[in-house]
Amino acid sequence: MAQGSDTTLTAGIKSFAAGHGGAKAVIEYVGKRGARIVLVGQDGEWSDQFADSTSAAREACETAGVEVDNEWERELLEQMRPSNDLWRSMSRRSMAR
């Protein structure tokens, strides 16, 4: 991450939570890339951001005041509302065998 990006990451998380009535996060380890933070707003909208590591992701969420779930809970999944753009992009993909 670039210098000052921890601040940018935290600000992005805070901004998403403020714009969606609060949020919860799930952090996923993605190898050398670091960690993916999936944010789910109270209104069902979701977004993701990347951090250098799972510890950096947890720290950014804690600083932003966003609760981190340890795994994908049923209630959190049911709350997510995929956008029409996401559905369209998924319909264009073909499955490889």
JSON list of C-alpha atoms in Angstrom, two decimals:
[
{"chain": "A", "resi": 1, "resn": "MET", "atom": "CA", "xyz": [0.00, 0.00, 0.00]},
{"chain": "A", "resi": 2, "resn": "ALA", "atom": "CA", "xyz": [1.13, 3.52, -0.67]},
{"chain": "A", "resi": 3, "resn": "GLN", "atom": "CA", "xyz": [2.14, 5.86, 2.12]},
{"chain": "A", "resi": 4, "resn": "GLY", "atom": "CA", "xyz": [-0.94, 7.12, 3.94]},
{"chain": "A", "resi": 5, "resn": "SER", "atom": "CA", "xyz": [-3.12, 4.36, 2.52]},
{"chain": "A", "resi": 6, "resn": "ASP", "atom": "CA", "xyz": [-3.99, 3.01, 5.99]},
{"chain": "A", "resi": 7, "resn": "THR", "atom": "CA", "xyz": [-5.70, 6.35, 6.57]},
{"chain": "A", "resi": 8, "resn": "THR", "atom": "CA", "xyz": [-7.35, 6.12, 3.16]},
{"chain": "A", "resi": 9, "resn": "LEU", "atom": "CA", "xyz": [-8.53, 2.57, 3.87]},
{"chain": "A", "resi": 10, "resn": "THR", "atom": "CA", "xyz": [-10.01, 3.58, 7.23]},
{"chain": "A", "resi": 11, "resn": "ALA", "atom": "CA", "xyz": [-11.64, 6.65, 5.68]},
{"chain": "A", "resi": 12, "resn": "GLY", "atom": "CA", "xyz": [-13.15, 4.51, 2.92]},
{"chain": "A", "resi": 13, "resn": "ILE", "atom": "CA", "xyz": [-14.60, 2.08, 5.45]},
{"chain": "A", "resi": 14, "resn": "LYS", "atom": "CA", "xyz": [-16.00, 4.93, 7.57]},
{"chain": "A", "resi": 15, "resn": "SER", "atom": "CA", "xyz": [-17.48, 6.57, 4.50]},
{"chain": "A", "resi": 16, "resn": "PHE", "atom": "CA", "xyz": [-19.20, 3.37, 3.36]},
{"chain": "A", "resi": 17, "resn": "ALA", "atom": "CA", "xyz": [-20.63, 2.71, 6.83]},
{"chain": "A", "resi": 18, "resn": "ALA", "atom": "CA", "xyz": [-21.89, 6.29, 7.14]},
{"chain": "A", "resi": 19, "resn": "GLY", "atom": "CA", "xyz": [-23.54, 6.17, 3.73]},
{"chain": "A", "resi": 20, "resn": "HIS", "atom": "CA", "xyz": [-25.35, 2.90, 4.37]},
{"chain": "A", "resi": 21, "resn": "GLY", "atom": "CA", "xyz": [-26.66, 3.20, 7.91]},
{"chain": "A", "resi": 22, "resn": "GLY", "atom": "CA", "xyz": [-23.76, 1.29, 9.43]},
{"chain": "A", "resi": 23, "resn": "ALA", "atom": "CA", "xyz": [-21.92, -1.80, 8.25]},
{"chain": "A", "resi": 24, "resn": "LYS", "atom": "CA", "xyz": [-20.42, -5.13, 9.14]},
{"chain": "A", "resi": 25, "resn": "ALA", "atom": "CA", "xyz": [-17.27, -6.59, 7.62]},
{"chain": "A", "resi": 26, "resn": "VAL", "atom": "CA", "xyz": [-15.93, -10.01, 6.74]},
{"chain": "A", "resi": 27, "resn": "ILE", "atom": "CA", "xyz": [-12.18, -10.27, 6.16]},
{"chain": "A", "resi": 28, "resn": "GLU", "atom": "CA", "xyz": [-10.87, -12.87, 3.72]},
{"chain": "A", "resi": 29, "resn": "TYR", "atom": "CA", "xyz": [-7.21, -13.83, 3.33]},
{"chain": "A", "resi": 30, "resn": "VAL", "atom": "CA", "xyz": [-6.25, -13.73, -0.37]},
{"chain": "A", "resi": 31, "resn": "GLY", "atom": "CA", "xyz": [-2.62, -14.86, -0.33]},
{"chain": "A", "resi": 32, "resn": "LYS", "atom": "CA", "xyz": [0.17, -12.52, -1.43]},
{"chain": "A", "resi": 33, "resn": "ARG", "atom": "CA", "xyz": [-2.41, -9.85, -2.32]},
{"chain": "A", "resi": 34, "resn": "GLY", "atom": "CA", "xyz": [-3.23, -9.49, 1.39]},
{"chain": "A", "resi": 35, "resn": "ALA", "atom": "CA", "xyz": [-6.79, -9.39, 2.66]},
{"chain": "A", "resi": 36, "resn": "ARG", "atom": "CA", "xyz": [-10.16, -8.53, 1.17]},
{"chain": "A", "resi": 37, "resn": "ILE", "atom": "CA", "xyz": [-12.56, -6.59, 3.36]},
{"chain": "A", "resi": 38, "resn": "VAL", "atom": "CA", "xyz": [-16.17, -7.17, 2.30]},
{"chain": "A", "resi": 39, "resn": "LEU", "atom": "CA", "xyz": [-18.40, -4.47, 3.77]},
{"chain": "A", "resi": 40, "resn": "VAL", "atom": "CA", "xyz": [-22.15, -5.06, 4.03]},
{"chain": "A", "resi": 41, "resn": "GLY", "atom": "CA", "xyz": [-24.25, -2.00, 4.78]},
{"chain": "A", "resi": 42, "resn": "GLN", "atom": "CA", "xyz": [-27.42, -2.08, 6.87]},
{"chain": "A", "resi": 43, "resn": "ASP", "atom": "CA", "xyz": [-29.34, -1.26, 3.68]},
{"chain": "A", "resi": 44, "resn": "GLY", "atom": "CA", "xyz": [-28.03, -4.39, 1.90]},
{"chain": "A", "resi": 45, "resn": "GLU", "atom": "CA", "xyz": [-25.50, -2.63, -0.34]},
{"chain": "A", "resi": 46, "resn": "TRP", "atom": "CA", "xyz": [-22.00, -4.06, -0.25]},
{"chain": "A", "resi": 47, "resn": "SER", "atom": "CA", "xyz": [-18.49, -3.17, -1.30]},
{"chain": "A", "resi": 48, "resn": "ASP", "atom": "CA", "xyz": [-15.00, -4.50, -0.92]},
{"chain": "A", "resi": 49, "resn": "GLN", "atom": "CA", "xyz": [-11.56, -3.08, -0.27]},
{"chain": "A", "resi": 50, "resn": "PHE", "atom": "CA", "xyz": [-8.09, -4.57, 0.00]},
{"chain": "A", "resi": 51, "resn": "ALA", "atom": "CA", "xyz": [-5.48, -4.33, 2.73]},
{"chain": "A", "resi": 52, "resn": "ASP", "atom": "CA", "xyz": [-1.89, -5.59, 2.93]},
{"chain": "A", "resi": 53, "resn": "SER", "atom": "CA", "xyz": [-2.74, -8.17, 5.58]},
{"chain": "A", "resi": 54, "resn": "THR", "atom": "CA", "xyz": [-5.57, -9.51, 7.69]},
{"chain": "A", "resi": 55, "resn": "SER", "atom": "CA", "xyz": [-4.19, -7.69, 10.73]},
{"chain": "A", "resi": 56, "resn": "ALA", "atom": "CA", "xyz": [-4.12, -4.37, 8.82]},
{"chain": "A", "resi": 57, "resn": "ALA", "atom": "CA", "xyz": [-7.70, -5.05, 7.67]},
{"chain": "A", "resi": 58, "resn": "ARG", "atom": "CA", "xyz": [-8.88, -5.77, 11.22]},
{"chain": "A", "resi": 59, "resn": "GLU", "atom": "CA", "xyz": [-7.13, -2.65, 12.54]},
{"chain": "A", "resi": 60, "resn": "ALA", "atom": "CA", "xyz": [-8.70, -0.46, 9.83]},
{"chain": "A", "resi": 61, "resn": "CYS", "atom": "CA", "xyz": [-12.17, -1.83, 10.60]},
{"chain": "A", "resi": 62, "resn": "GLU", "atom": "CA", "xyz": [-11.66, -1.34, 14.33]},
{"chain": "A", "resi": 63, "resn": "THR", "atom": "CA", "xyz": [-10.47, 2.24, 13.83]},
{"chain": "A", "resi": 64, "resn": "ALA", "atom": "CA", "xyz": [-13.47, 2.91, 11.55]},
{"chain": "A", "resi": 65, "resn": "GLY", "atom": "CA", "xyz": [-15.86, 1.48, 14.14]},
{"chain": "A", "resi": 66, "resn": "VAL", "atom": "CA", "xyz": [-17.07, -1.37, 11.91]},
{"chain": "A", "resi": 67, "resn": "GLU", "atom": "CA", "xyz": [-17.77, -4.75, 13.49]},
{"chain": "A", "resi": 68, "resn": "VAL", "atom": "CA", "xyz": [-15.93, -7.71, 11.93]},
{"chain": "A", "resi": 69, "resn": "ASP", "atom": "CA", "xyz": [-17.73, -11.05, 11.66]},
{"chain": "A", "resi": 70, "resn": "ASN", "atom": "CA", "xyz": [-15.39, -14.04, 11.79]},
{"chain": "A", "resi": 71, "resn": "GLU", "atom": "CA", "xyz": [-17.23, -15.86, 9.02]},
{"chain": "A", "resi": 72, "resn": "TRP", "atom": "CA", "xyz": [-20.15, -15.52, 6.64]},
{"chain": "A", "resi": 73, "resn": "GLU", "atom": "CA", "xyz": [-23.23, -15.80, 8.81]},
{"chain": "A", "resi": 74, "resn": "ARG", "atom": "CA", "xyz": [-26.60, -16.60, 7.26]},
{"chain": "A", "resi": 75, "resn": "GLU", "atom": "CA", "xyz": [-28.13, -13.33, 8.44]},
{"chain": "A", "resi": 76, "resn": "LEU", "atom": "CA", "xyz": [-25.34, -11.30, 6.84]},
{"chain": "A", "resi": 77, "resn": "LEU", "atom": "CA", "xyz": [-25.67, -13.14, 3.52]},
{"chain": "A", "resi": 78, "resn": "GLU", "atom": "CA", "xyz": [-29.44, -12.63, 3.50]},
{"chain": "A", "resi": 79, "resn": "GLN", "atom": "CA", "xyz": [-28.92, -8.91, 4.10]},
{"chain": "A", "resi": 80, "resn": "MET", "atom": "CA", "xyz": [-26.76, -8.49, 0.95]},
{"chain": "A", "resi": 81, "resn": "ARG", "atom": "CA", "xyz": [-28.49, -7.14, -2.13]},
{"chain": "A", "resi": 82, "resn": "PRO", "atom": "CA", "xyz": [-26.45, -7.57, -5.34]},
{"chain": "A", "resi": 83, "resn": "SER", "atom": "CA", "xyz": [-26.76, -4.71, -7.80]},
{"chain": "A", "resi": 84, "resn": "ASN", "atom": "CA", "xyz": [-28.27, -5.11, -11.26]},
{"chain": "A", "resi": 85, "resn": "ASP", "atom": "CA", "xyz": [-24.83, -4.45, -12.74]},
{"chain": "A", "resi": 86, "resn": "LEU", "atom": "CA", "xyz": [-23.42, -7.42, -10.84]},
{"chain": "A", "resi": 87, "resn": "TRP", "atom": "CA", "xyz": [-26.20, -9.70, -12.07]},
{"chain": "A", "resi": 88, "resn": "ARG", "atom": "CA", "xyz": [-25.56, -8.54, -15.65]},
{"chain": "A", "resi": 89, "resn": "SER", "atom": "CA", "xyz": [-21.82, -9.14, -15.37]},
{"chain": "A", "resi": 90, "resn": "MET", "atom": "CA", "xyz": [-22.39, -12.63, -13.94]},
{"chain": "A", "resi": 91, "resn": "SER", "atom": "CA", "xyz": [-24.80, -13.53, -16.76]},
{"chain": "A", "resi": 92, "resn": "ARG", "atom": "CA", "xyz": [-22.09, -12.80, -19.35]},
{"chain": "A", "resi": 93, "resn": "ARG", "atom": "CA", "xyz": [-19.63, -15.25, -17.81]},
{"chain": "A", "resi": 94, "resn": "SER", "atom": "CA", "xyz": [-19.47, -18.79, -19.02]},
{"chain": "A", "resi": 95, "resn": "MET", "atom": "CA", "xyz": [-18.63, -21.69, -16.77]},
{"chain": "A", "resi": 96, "resn": "ALA", "atom": "CA", "xyz": [-15.60, -23.76, -17.72]},
{"chain": "A", "resi": 97, "resn": "ARG", "atom": "CA", "xyz": [-15.60, -27.48, -17.13]}
]
